[in-house]
mmCIF file of C-alpha atoms (C1' of nucleotides) in Angstrom:
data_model
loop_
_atom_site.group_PDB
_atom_site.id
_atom_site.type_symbol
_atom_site.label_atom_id
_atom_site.label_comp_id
_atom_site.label_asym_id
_atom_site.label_seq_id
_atom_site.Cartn_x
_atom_site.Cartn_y
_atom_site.Cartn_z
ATOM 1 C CA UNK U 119 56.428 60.868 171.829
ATOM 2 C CA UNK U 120 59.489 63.120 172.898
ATOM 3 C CA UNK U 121 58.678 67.197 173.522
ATOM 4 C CA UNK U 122 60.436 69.783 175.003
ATOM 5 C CA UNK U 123 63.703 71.421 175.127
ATOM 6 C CA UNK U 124 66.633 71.159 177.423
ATOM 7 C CA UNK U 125 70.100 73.065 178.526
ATOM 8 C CA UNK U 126 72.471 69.837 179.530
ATOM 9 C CA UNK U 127 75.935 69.661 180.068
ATOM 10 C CA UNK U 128 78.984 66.765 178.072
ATOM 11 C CA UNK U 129 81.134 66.206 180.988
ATOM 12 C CA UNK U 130 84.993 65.170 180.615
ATOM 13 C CA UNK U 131 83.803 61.489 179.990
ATOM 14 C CA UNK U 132 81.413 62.583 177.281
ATOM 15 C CA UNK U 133 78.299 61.968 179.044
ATOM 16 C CA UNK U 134 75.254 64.105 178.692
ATOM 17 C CA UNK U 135 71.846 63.510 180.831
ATOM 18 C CA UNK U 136 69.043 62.199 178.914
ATOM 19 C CA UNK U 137 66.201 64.862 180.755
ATOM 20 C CA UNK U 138 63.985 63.237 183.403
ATOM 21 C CA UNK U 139 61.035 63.233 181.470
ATOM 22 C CA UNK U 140 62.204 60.999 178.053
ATOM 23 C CA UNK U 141 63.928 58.583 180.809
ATOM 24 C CA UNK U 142 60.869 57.286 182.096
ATOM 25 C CA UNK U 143 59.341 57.511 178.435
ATOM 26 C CA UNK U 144 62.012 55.364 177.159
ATOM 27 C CA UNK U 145 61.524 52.803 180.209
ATOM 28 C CA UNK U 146 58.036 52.771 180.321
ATOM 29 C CA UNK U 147 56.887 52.069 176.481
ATOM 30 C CA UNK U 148 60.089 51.854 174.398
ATOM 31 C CA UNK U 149 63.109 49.589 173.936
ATOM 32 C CA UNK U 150 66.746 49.686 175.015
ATOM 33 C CA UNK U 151 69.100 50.258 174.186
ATOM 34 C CA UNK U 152 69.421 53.187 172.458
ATOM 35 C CA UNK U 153 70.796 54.558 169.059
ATOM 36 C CA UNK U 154 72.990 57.289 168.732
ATOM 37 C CA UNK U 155 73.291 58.518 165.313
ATOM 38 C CA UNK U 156 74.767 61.215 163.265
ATOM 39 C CA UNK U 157 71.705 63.062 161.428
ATOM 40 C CA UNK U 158 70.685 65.783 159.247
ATOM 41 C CA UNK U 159 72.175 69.503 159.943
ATOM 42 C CA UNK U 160 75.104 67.978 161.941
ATOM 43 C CA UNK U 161 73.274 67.043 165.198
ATOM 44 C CA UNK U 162 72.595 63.442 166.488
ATOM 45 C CA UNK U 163 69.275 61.717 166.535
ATOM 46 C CA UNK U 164 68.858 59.628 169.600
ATOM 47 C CA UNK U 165 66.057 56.516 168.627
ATOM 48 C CA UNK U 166 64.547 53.869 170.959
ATOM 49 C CA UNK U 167 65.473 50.478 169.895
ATOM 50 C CA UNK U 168 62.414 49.898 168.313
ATOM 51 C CA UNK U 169 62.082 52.927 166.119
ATOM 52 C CA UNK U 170 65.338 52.722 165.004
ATOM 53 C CA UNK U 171 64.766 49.327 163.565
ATOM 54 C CA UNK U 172 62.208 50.050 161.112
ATOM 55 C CA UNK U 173 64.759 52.316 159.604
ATOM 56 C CA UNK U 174 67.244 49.723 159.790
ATOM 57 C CA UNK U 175 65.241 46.975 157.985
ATOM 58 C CA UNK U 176 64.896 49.480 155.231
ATOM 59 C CA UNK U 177 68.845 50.423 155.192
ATOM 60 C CA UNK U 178 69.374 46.802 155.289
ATOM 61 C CA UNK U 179 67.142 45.643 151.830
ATOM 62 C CA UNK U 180 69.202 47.905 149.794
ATOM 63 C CA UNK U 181 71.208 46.360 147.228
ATOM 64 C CA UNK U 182 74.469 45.977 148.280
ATOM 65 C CA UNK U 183 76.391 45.386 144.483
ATOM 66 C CA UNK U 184 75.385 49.170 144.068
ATOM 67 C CA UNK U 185 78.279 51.247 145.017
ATOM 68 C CA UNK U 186 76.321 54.108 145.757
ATOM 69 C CA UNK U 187 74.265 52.318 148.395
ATOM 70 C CA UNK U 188 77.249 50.979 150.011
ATOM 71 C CA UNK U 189 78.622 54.441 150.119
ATOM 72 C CA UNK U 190 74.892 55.543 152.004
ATOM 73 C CA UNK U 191 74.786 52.525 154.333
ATOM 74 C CA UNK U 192 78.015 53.326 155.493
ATOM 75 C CA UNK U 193 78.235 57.025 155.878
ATOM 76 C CA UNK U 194 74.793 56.705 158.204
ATOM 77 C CA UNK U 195 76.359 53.383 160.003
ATOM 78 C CA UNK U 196 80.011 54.683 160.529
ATOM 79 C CA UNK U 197 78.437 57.628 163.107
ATOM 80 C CA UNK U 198 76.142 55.186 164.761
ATOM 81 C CA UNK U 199 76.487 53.524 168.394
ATOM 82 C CA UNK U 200 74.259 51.648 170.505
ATOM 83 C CA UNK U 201 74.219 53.381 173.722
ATOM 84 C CA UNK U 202 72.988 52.640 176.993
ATOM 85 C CA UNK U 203 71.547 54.863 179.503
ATOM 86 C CA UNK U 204 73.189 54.355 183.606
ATOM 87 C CA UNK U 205 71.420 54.635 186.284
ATOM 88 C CA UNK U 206 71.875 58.461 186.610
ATOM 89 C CA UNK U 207 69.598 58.731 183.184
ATOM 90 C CA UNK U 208 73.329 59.466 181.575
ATOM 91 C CA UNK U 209 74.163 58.198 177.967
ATOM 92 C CA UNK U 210 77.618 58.607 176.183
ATOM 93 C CA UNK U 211 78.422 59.950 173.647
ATOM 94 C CA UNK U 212 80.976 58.212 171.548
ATOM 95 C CA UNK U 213 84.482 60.683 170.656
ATOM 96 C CA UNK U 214 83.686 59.726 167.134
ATOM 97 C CA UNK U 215 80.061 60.946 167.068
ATOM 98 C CA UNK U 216 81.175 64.070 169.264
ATOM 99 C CA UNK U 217 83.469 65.531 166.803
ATOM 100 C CA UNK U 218 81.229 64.580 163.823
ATOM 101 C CA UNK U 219 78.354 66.746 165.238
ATOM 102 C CA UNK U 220 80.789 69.615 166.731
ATOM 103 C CA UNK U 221 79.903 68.663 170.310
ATOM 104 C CA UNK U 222 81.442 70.288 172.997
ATOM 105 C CA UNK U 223 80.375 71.200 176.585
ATOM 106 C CA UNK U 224 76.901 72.764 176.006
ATOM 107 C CA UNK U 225 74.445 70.734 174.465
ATOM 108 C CA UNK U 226 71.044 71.353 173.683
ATOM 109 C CA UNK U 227 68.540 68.230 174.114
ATOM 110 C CA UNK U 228 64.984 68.796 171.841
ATOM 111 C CA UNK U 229 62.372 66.289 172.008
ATOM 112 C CA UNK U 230 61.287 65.564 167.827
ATOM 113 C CA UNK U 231 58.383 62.800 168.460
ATOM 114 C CA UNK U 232 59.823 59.851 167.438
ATOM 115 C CA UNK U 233 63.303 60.665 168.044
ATOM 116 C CA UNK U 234 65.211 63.125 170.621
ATOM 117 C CA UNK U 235 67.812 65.753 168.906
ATOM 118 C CA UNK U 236 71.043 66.572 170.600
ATOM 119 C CA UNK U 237 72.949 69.735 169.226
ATOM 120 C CA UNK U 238 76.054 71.605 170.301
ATOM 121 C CA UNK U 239 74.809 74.420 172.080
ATOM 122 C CA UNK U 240 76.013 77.007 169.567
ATOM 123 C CA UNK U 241 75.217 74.886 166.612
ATOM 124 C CA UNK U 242 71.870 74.798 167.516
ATOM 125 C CA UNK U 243 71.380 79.005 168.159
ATOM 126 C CA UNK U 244 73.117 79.051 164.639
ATOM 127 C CA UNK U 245 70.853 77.013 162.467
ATOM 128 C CA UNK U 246 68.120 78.890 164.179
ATOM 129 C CA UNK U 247 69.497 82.585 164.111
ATOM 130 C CA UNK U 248 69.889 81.834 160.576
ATOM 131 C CA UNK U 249 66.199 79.931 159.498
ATOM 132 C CA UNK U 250 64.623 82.963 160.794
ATOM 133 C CA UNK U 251 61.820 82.220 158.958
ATOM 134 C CA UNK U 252 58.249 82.988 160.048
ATOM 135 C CA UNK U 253 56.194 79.838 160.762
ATOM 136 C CA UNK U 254 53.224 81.165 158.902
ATOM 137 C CA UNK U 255 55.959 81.815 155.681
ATOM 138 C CA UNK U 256 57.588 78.236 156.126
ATOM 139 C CA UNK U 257 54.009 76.430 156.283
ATOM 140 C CA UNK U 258 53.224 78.337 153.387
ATOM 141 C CA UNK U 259 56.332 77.337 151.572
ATOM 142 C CA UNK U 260 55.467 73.466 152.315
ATOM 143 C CA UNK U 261 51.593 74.028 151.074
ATOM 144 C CA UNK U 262 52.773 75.489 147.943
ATOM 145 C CA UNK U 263 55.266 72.547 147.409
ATOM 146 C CA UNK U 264 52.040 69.916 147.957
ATOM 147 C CA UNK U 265 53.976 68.548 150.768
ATOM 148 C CA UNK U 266 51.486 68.050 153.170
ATOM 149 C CA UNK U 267 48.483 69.562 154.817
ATOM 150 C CA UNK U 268 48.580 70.144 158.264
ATOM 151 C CA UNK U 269 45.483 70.891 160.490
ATOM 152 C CA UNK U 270 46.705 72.582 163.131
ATOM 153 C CA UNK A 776 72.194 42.919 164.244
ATOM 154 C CA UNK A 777 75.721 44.348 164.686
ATOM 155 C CA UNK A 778 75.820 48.625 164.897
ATOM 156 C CA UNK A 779 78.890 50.894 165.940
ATOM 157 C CA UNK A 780 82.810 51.584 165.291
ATOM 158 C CA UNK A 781 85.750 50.297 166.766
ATOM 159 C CA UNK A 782 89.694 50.765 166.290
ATOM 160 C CA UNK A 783 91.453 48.071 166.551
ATOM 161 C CA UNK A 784 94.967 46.509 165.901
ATOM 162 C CA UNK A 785 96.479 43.635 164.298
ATOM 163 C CA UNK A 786 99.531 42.220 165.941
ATOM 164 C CA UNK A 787 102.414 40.069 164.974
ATOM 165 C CA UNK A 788 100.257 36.898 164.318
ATOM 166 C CA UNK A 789 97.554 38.701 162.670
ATOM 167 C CA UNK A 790 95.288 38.673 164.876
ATOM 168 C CA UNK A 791 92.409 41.039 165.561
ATOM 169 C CA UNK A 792 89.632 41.387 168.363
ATOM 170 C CA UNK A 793 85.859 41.254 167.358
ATOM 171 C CA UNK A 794 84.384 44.338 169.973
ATOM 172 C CA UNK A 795 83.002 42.537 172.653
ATOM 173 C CA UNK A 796 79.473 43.796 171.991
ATOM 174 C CA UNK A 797 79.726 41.759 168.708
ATOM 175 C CA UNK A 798 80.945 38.744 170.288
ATOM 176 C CA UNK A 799 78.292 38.690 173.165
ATOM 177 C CA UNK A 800 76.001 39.100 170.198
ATOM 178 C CA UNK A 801 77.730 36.276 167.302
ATOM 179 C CA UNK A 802 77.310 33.545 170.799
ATOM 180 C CA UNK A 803 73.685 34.426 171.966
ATOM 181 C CA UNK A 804 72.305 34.549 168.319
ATOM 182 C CA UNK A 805 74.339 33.427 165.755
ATOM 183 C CA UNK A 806 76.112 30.316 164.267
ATOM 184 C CA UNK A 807 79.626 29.938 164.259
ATOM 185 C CA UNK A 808 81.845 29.443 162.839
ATOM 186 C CA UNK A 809 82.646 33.122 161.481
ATOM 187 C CA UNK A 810 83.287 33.589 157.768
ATOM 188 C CA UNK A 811 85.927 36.209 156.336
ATOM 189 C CA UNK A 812 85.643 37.298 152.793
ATOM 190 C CA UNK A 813 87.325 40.099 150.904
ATOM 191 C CA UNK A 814 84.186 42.348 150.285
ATOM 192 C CA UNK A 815 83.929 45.266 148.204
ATOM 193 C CA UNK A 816 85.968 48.331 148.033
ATOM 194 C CA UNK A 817 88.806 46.672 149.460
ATOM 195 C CA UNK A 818 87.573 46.065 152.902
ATOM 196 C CA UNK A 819 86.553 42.510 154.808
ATOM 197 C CA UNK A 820 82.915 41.355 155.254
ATOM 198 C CA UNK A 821 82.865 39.357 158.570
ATOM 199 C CA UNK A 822 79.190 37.210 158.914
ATOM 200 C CA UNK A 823 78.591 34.840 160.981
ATOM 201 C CA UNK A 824 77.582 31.262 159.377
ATOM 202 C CA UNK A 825 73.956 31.599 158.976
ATOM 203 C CA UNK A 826 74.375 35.133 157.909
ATOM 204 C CA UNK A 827 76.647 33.232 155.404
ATOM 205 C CA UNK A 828 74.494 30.804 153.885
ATOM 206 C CA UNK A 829 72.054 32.680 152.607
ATOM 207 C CA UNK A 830 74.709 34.221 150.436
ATOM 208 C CA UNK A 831 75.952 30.882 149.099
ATOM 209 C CA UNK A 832 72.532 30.267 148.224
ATOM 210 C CA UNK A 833 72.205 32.849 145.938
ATOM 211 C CA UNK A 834 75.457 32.545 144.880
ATOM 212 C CA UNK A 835 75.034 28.617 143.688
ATOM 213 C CA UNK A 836 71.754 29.968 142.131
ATOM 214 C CA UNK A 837 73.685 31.997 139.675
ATOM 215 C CA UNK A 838 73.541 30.785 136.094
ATOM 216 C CA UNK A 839 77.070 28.524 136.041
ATOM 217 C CA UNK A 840 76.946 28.636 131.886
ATOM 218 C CA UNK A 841 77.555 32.621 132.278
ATOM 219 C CA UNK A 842 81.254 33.263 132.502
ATOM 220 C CA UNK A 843 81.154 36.025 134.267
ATOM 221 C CA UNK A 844 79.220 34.336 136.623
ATOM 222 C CA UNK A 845 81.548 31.626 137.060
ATOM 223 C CA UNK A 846 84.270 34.488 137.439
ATOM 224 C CA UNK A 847 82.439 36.540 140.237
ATOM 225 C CA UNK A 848 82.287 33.564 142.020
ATOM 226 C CA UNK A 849 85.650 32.489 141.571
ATOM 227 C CA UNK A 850 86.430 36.274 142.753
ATOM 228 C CA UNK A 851 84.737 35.812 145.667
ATOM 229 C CA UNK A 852 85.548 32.523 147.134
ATOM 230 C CA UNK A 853 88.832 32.292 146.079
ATOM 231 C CA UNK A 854 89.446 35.037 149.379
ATOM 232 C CA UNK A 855 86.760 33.645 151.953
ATOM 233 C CA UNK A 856 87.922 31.912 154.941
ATOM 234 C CA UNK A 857 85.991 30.120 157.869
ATOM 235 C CA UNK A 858 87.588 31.705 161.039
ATOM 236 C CA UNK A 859 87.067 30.886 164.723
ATOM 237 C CA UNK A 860 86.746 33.314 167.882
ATOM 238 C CA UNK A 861 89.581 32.282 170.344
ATOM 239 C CA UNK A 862 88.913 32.816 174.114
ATOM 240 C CA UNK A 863 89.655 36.177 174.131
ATOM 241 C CA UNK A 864 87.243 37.107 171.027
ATOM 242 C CA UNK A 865 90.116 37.357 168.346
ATOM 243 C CA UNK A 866 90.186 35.848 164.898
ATOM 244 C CA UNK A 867 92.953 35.500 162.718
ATOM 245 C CA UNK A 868 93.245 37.413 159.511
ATOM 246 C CA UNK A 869 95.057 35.296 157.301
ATOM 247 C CA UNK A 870 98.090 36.467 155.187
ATOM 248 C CA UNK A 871 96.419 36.389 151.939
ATOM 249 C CA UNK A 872 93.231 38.191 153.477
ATOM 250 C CA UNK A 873 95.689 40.634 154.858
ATOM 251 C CA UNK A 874 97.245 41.608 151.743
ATOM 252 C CA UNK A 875 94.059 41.783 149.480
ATOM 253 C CA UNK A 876 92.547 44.362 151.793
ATOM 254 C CA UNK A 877 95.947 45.606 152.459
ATOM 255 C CA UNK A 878 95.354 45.101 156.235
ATOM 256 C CA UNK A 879 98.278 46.634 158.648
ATOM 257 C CA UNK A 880 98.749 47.258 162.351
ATOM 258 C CA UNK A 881 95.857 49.451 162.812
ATOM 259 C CA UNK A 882 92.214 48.396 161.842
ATOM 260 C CA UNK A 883 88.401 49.695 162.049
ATOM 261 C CA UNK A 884 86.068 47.170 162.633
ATOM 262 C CA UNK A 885 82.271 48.975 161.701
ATOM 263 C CA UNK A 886 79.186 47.444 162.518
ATOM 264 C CA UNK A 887 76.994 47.320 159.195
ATOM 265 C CA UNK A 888 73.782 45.287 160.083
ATOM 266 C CA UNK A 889 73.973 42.330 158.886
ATOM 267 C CA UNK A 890 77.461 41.932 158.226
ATOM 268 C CA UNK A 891 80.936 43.232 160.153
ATOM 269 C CA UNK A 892 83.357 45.157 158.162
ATOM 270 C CA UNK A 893 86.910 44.948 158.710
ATOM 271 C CA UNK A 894 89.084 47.953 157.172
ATOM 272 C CA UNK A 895 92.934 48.997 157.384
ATOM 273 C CA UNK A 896 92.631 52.406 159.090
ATOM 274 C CA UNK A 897 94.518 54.272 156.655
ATOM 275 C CA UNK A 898 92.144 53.130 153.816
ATOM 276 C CA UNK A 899 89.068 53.636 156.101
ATOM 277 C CA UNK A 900 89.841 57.396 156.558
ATOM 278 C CA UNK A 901 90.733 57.352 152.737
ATOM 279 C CA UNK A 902 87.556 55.639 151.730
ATOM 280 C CA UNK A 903 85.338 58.144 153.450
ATOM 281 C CA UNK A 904 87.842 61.138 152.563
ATOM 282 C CA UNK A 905 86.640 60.284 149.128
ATOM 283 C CA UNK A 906 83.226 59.887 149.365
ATOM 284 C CA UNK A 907 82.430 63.250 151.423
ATOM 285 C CA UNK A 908 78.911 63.249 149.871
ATOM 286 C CA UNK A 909 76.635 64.641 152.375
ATOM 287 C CA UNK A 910 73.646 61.908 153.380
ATOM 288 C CA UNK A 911 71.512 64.369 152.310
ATOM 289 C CA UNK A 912 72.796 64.168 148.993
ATOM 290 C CA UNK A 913 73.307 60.816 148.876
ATOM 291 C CA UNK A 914 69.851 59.920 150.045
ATOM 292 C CA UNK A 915 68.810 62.444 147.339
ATOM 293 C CA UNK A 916 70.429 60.370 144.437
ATOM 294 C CA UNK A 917 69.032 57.292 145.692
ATOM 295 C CA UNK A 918 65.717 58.366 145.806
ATOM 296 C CA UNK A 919 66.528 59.878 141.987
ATOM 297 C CA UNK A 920 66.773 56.765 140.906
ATOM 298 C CA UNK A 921 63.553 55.033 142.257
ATOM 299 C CA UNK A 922 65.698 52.820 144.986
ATOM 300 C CA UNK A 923 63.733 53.510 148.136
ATOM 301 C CA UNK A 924 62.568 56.500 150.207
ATOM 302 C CA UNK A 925 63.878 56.380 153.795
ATOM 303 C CA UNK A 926 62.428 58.482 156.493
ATOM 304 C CA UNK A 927 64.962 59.172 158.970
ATOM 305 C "C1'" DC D 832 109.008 6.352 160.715
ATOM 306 C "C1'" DA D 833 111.386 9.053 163.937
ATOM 307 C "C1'" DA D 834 113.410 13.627 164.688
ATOM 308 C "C1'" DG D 835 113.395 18.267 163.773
ATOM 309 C "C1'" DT D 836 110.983 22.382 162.383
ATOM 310 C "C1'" DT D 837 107.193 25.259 161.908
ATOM 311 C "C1'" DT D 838 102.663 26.691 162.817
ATOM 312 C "C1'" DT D 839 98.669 27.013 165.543
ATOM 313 C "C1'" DC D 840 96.309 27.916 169.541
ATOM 314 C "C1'" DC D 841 95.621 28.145 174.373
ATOM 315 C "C1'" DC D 842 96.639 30.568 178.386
ATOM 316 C "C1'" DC D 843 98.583 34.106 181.376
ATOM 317 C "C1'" DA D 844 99.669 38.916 182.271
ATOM 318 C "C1'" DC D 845 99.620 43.754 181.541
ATOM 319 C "C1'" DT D 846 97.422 48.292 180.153
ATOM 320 C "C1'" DT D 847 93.772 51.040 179.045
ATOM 321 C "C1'" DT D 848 89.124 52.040 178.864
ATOM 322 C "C1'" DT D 849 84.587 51.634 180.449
ATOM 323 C "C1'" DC D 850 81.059 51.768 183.577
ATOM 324 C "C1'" DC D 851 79.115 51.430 188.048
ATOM 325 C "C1'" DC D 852 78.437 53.667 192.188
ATOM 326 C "C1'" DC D 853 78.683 57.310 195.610
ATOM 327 C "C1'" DA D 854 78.427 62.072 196.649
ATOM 328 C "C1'" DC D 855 77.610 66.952 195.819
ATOM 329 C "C1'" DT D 856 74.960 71.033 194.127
ATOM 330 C "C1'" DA D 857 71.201 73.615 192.481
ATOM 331 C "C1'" DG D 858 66.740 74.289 191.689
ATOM 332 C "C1'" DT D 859 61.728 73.113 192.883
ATOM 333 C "C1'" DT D 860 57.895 71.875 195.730
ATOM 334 C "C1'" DG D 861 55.086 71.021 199.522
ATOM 335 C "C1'" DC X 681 63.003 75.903 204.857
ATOM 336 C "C1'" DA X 682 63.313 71.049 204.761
ATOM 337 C "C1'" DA X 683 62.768 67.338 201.431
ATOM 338 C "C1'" DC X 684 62.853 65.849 197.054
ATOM 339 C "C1'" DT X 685 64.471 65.582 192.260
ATOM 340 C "C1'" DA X 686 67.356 66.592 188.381
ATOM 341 C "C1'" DG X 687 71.752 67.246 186.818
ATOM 342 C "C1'" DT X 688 76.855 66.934 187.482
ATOM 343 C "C1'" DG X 689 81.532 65.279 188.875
ATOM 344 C "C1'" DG X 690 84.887 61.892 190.113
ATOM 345 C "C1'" DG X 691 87.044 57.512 192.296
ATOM 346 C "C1'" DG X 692 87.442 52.656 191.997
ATOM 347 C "C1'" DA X 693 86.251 48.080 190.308
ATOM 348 C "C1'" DA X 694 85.546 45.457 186.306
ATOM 349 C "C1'" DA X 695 85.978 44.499 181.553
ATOM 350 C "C1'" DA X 696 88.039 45.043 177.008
ATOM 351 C "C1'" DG X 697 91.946 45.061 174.246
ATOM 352 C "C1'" DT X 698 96.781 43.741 173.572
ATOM 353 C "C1'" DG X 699 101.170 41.198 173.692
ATOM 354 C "C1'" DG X 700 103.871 37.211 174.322
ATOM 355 C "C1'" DG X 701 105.428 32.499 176.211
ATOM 356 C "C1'" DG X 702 104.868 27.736 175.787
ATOM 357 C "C1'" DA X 703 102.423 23.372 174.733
ATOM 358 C "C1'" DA X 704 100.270 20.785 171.198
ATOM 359 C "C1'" DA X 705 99.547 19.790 166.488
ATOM 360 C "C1'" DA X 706 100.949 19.561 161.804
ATOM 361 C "C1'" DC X 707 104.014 19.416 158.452
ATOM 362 C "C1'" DT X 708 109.077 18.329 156.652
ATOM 363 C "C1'" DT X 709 112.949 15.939 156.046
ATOM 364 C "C1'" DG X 710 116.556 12.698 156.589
#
DNA sequence: CAAGTTTTCCCCACTTTTCCCCACTAGTTG
DNA sequence: CAACTAGTGGGGAAAAGTGGGGAAAACTTG
């Protein structure tokens, strides 16, 4: 599982640093490579191999004479890259994915559990200078919905 | 599985390079040769042979005494080609391939899973200019209509 | 059936991009 | 305050993509 939050740097190349800690993560209990991929609120979702397949086998049994699915499989699969991490602990990030996610020299690296979450720097202080939300209101909000109980 | 985005070009004899990640991929796991069919919206599936057969199978499995049957597999194979990789990982797109996907100089070769897509560039961006549905969106109609949840 | 023509495909060569490696800096720890 | 580690930057070798010449094959035609 990935936690924490980290200040990193896209050089001219478009490489970022993948922080120490996932590294050894990803080596010691995951497979490579990794997938890059555009996800929700316009920042990329970084998956080991082997959590990114499960979604794929599910992407994959939908029923491609539907033009709708088509038009879902491709809008996930056109901002998606395998990448590979160098022996720095340095992944990068395709031009393509960079400009679909606003990414420019300041990113912001958040570890989500199953995935790892890299945001433009600015981006990121936006979505959460506007969700201003109290936790206490927003788990609320969920527990009134039925979503989900969560023992904290 | 083949993932990612490439832009590539066609030159004078119509030929096209298959990214080298695909290639490594088609010779360590795959059967050859490839096969090239126009696919839907105007764009070129690319599978590799086994990849292939499976399709045929359900294709010959279609009831013949159905006309429109008989017609969507006329449709189909009457544009599917078996093409070779040469030594330097090209195939050739064939004239009449060219012109039903209305393939120029400049192409965008998309890994989609199972299959390779092969689009002219200009009606790549056009495609997706179109179809500016947001995933969530388009995740949210799918789920409307009972096809799968997806948990990205 | 041979000669000419066209097409295919193999190979070489060039350009651009990628990626591997080395080195530097800053911050942290013993 | 030295030694380590994490993060960053850049130069050079290797690979990927591209274009074209020429040999072999196939197809035409007299």
């Amino acid at each position: 599982m990935f936690r924490g939050i980290f200040h990193n740097s896209v050089d001219e190349k478009g490489r970022t640093s993948i922080p120490a800690r996932f590294r050894e993560q990803i080596r010691e209990s995951h497979e490579t490579p990794l997938v890059l991929t555009l996800g929700f609120d316009q920042c990329l979702f970084l998956y080991p191999m082997d959590a990114w397949k499960k979604i794929e086998e599910k992407l994959s049994s939908l029923d491609t004479l539907n033009a709708e699915v088509r038009q879902f499989q491709r809008t996930i699969l056109k901002a998606t890259d395998e990448v590979e991490m160098d022996q720095q602990g340095r992944i990068v990030i395709s031009p393509v994915l960079r400009k679909e996610a606003g990414i420019g020299k300041a990113v912001v690296v958040v570890g989500m559990l199953h995935r790892i979450e890299i945001w433009d720097k600015e981006k990121y202080e936006n979505y959460h200078a506007q969700t201003t939300q109290s936790l206490e209101l927003l788990g609320q909000k969920l527990s009134d919905k039925g979503i989900q109980s969560l023992t904290l």
